[in-house]
Short mmCIF file of N, CA and C in Angstrom, two decimals:
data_model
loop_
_atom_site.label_atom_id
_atom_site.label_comp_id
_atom_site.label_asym_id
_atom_site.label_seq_id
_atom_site.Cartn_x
_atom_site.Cartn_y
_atom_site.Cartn_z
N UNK A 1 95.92 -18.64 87.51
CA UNK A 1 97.23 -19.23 87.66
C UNK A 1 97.77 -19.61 86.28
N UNK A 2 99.19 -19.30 86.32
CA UNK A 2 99.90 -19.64 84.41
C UNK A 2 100.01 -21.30 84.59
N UNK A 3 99.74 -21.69 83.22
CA UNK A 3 99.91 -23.18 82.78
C UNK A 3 101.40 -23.53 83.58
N UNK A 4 101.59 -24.05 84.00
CA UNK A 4 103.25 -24.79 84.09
C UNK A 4 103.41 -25.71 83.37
N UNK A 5 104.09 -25.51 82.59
CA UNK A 5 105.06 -27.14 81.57
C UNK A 5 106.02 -27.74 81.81
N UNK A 6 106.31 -29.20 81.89
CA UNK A 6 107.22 -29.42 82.52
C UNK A 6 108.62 -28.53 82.41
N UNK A 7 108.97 -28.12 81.30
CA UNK A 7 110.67 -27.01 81.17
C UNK A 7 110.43 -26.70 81.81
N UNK A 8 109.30 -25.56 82.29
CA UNK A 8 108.94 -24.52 83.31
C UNK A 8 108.97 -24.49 84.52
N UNK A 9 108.52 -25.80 84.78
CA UNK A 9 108.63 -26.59 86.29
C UNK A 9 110.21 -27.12 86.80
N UNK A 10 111.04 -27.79 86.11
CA UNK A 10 112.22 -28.14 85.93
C UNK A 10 113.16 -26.35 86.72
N UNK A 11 112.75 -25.83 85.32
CA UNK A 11 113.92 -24.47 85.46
C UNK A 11 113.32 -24.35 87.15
N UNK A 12 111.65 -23.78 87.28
CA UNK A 12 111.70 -23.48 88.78
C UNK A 12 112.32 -24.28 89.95
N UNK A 13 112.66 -25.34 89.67
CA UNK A 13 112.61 -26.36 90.46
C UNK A 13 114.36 -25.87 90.78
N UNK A 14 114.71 -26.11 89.95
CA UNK A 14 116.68 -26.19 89.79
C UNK A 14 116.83 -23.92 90.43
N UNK A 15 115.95 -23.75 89.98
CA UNK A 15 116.28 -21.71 90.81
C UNK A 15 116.02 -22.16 91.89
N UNK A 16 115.12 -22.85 92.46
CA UNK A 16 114.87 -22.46 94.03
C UNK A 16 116.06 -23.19 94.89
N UNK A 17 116.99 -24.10 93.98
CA UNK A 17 117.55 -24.78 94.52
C UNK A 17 119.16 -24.41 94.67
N UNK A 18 119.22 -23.48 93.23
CA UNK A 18 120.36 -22.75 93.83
C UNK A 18 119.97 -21.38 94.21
N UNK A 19 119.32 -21.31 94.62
CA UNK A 19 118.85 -19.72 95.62
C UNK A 19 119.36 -20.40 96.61
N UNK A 20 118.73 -21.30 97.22
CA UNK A 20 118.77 -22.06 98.58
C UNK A 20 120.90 -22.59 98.49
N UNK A 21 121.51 -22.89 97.71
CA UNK A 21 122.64 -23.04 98.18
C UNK A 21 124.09 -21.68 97.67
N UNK A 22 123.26 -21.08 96.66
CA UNK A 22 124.24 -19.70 96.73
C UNK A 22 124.50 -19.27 97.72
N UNK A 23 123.58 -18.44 99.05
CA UNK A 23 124.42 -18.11 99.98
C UNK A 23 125.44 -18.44 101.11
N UNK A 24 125.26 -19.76 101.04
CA UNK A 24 126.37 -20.84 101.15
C UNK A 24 127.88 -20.65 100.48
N UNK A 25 127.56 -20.56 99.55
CA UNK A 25 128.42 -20.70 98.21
C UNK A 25 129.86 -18.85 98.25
N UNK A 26 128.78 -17.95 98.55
CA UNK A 26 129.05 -16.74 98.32
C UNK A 26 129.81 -16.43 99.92
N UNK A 27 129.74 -16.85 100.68
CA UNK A 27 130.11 -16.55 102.00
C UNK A 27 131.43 -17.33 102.05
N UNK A 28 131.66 -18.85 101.52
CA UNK A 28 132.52 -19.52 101.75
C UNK A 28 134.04 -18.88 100.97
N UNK A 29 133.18 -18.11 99.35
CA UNK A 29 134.62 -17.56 98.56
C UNK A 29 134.71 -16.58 98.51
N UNK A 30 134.09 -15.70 99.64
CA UNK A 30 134.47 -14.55 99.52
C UNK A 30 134.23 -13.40 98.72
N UNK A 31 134.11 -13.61 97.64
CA UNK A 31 134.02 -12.84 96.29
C UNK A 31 132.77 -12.08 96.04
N UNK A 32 132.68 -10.97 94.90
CA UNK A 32 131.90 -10.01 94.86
C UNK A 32 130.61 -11.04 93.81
N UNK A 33 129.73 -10.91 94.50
CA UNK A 33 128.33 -11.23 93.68
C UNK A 33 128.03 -10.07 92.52
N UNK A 34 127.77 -10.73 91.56
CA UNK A 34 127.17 -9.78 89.98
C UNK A 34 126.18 -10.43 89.86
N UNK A 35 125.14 -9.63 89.69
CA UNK A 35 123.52 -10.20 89.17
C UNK A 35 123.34 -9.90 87.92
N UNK A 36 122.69 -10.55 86.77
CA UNK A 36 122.91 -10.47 85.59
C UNK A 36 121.43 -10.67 84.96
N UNK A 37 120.56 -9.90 84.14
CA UNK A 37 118.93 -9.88 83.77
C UNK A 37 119.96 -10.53 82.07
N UNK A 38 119.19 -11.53 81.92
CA UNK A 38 119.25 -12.27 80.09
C UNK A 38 117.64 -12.54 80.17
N UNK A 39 117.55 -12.77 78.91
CA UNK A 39 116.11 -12.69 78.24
C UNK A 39 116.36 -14.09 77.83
N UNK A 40 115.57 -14.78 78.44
CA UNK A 40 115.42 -16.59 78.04
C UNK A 40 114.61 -16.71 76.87
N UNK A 41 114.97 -17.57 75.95
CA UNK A 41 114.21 -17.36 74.52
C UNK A 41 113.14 -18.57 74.97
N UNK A 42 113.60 -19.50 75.41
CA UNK A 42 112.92 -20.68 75.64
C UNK A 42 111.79 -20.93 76.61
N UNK A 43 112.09 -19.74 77.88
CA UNK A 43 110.99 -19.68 78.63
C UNK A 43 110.23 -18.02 78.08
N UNK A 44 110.82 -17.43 77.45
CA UNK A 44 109.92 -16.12 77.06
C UNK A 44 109.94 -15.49 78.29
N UNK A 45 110.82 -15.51 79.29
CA UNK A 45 110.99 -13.65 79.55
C UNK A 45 112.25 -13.98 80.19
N UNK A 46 112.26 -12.76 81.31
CA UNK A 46 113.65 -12.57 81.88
C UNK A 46 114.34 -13.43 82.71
N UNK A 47 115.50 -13.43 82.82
CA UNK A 47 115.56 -14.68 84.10
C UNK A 47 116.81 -14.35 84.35
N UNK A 48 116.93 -14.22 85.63
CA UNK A 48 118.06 -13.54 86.68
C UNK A 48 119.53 -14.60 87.20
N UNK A 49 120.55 -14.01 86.43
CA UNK A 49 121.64 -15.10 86.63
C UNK A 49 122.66 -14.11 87.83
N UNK A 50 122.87 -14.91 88.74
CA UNK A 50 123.79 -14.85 90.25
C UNK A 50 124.98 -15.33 89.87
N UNK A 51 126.02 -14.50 89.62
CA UNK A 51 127.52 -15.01 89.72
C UNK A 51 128.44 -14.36 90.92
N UNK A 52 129.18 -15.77 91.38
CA UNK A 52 130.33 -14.94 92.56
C UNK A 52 131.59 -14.48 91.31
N UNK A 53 132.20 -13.44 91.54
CA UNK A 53 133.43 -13.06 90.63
C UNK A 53 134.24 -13.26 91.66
N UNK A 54 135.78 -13.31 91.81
CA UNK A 54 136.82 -13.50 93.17
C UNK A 54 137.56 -12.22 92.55
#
């Protein structure tokens, strides 16, 4: 199992939490979802950003 540090724990903590209210979010405005791969310098790898566009 990987070390968790608190940043590490934090970031997971705050993704699972807007996973859990995006599709909420995306249904109410309608709008086209864009998924977006950035390279986090701070956590050292990829990390997947969810935007609604209208």
């Amino acid at each position: 199992m990987t070390q968790l540090t608190r940043r590490t724990f934090l970031v997971a903590v705050a993704s699972s939490g807007a996973v859990k209210a995006m599709p909420k979010i995306a249904t109410t405005a309608g709008g086209k979802r864009v998924l977006t791969l950035v390279y986090d310098k701070s956590l050292g790898m990829m990390r997947a950003i969810d935007r609604v566009v209208r």
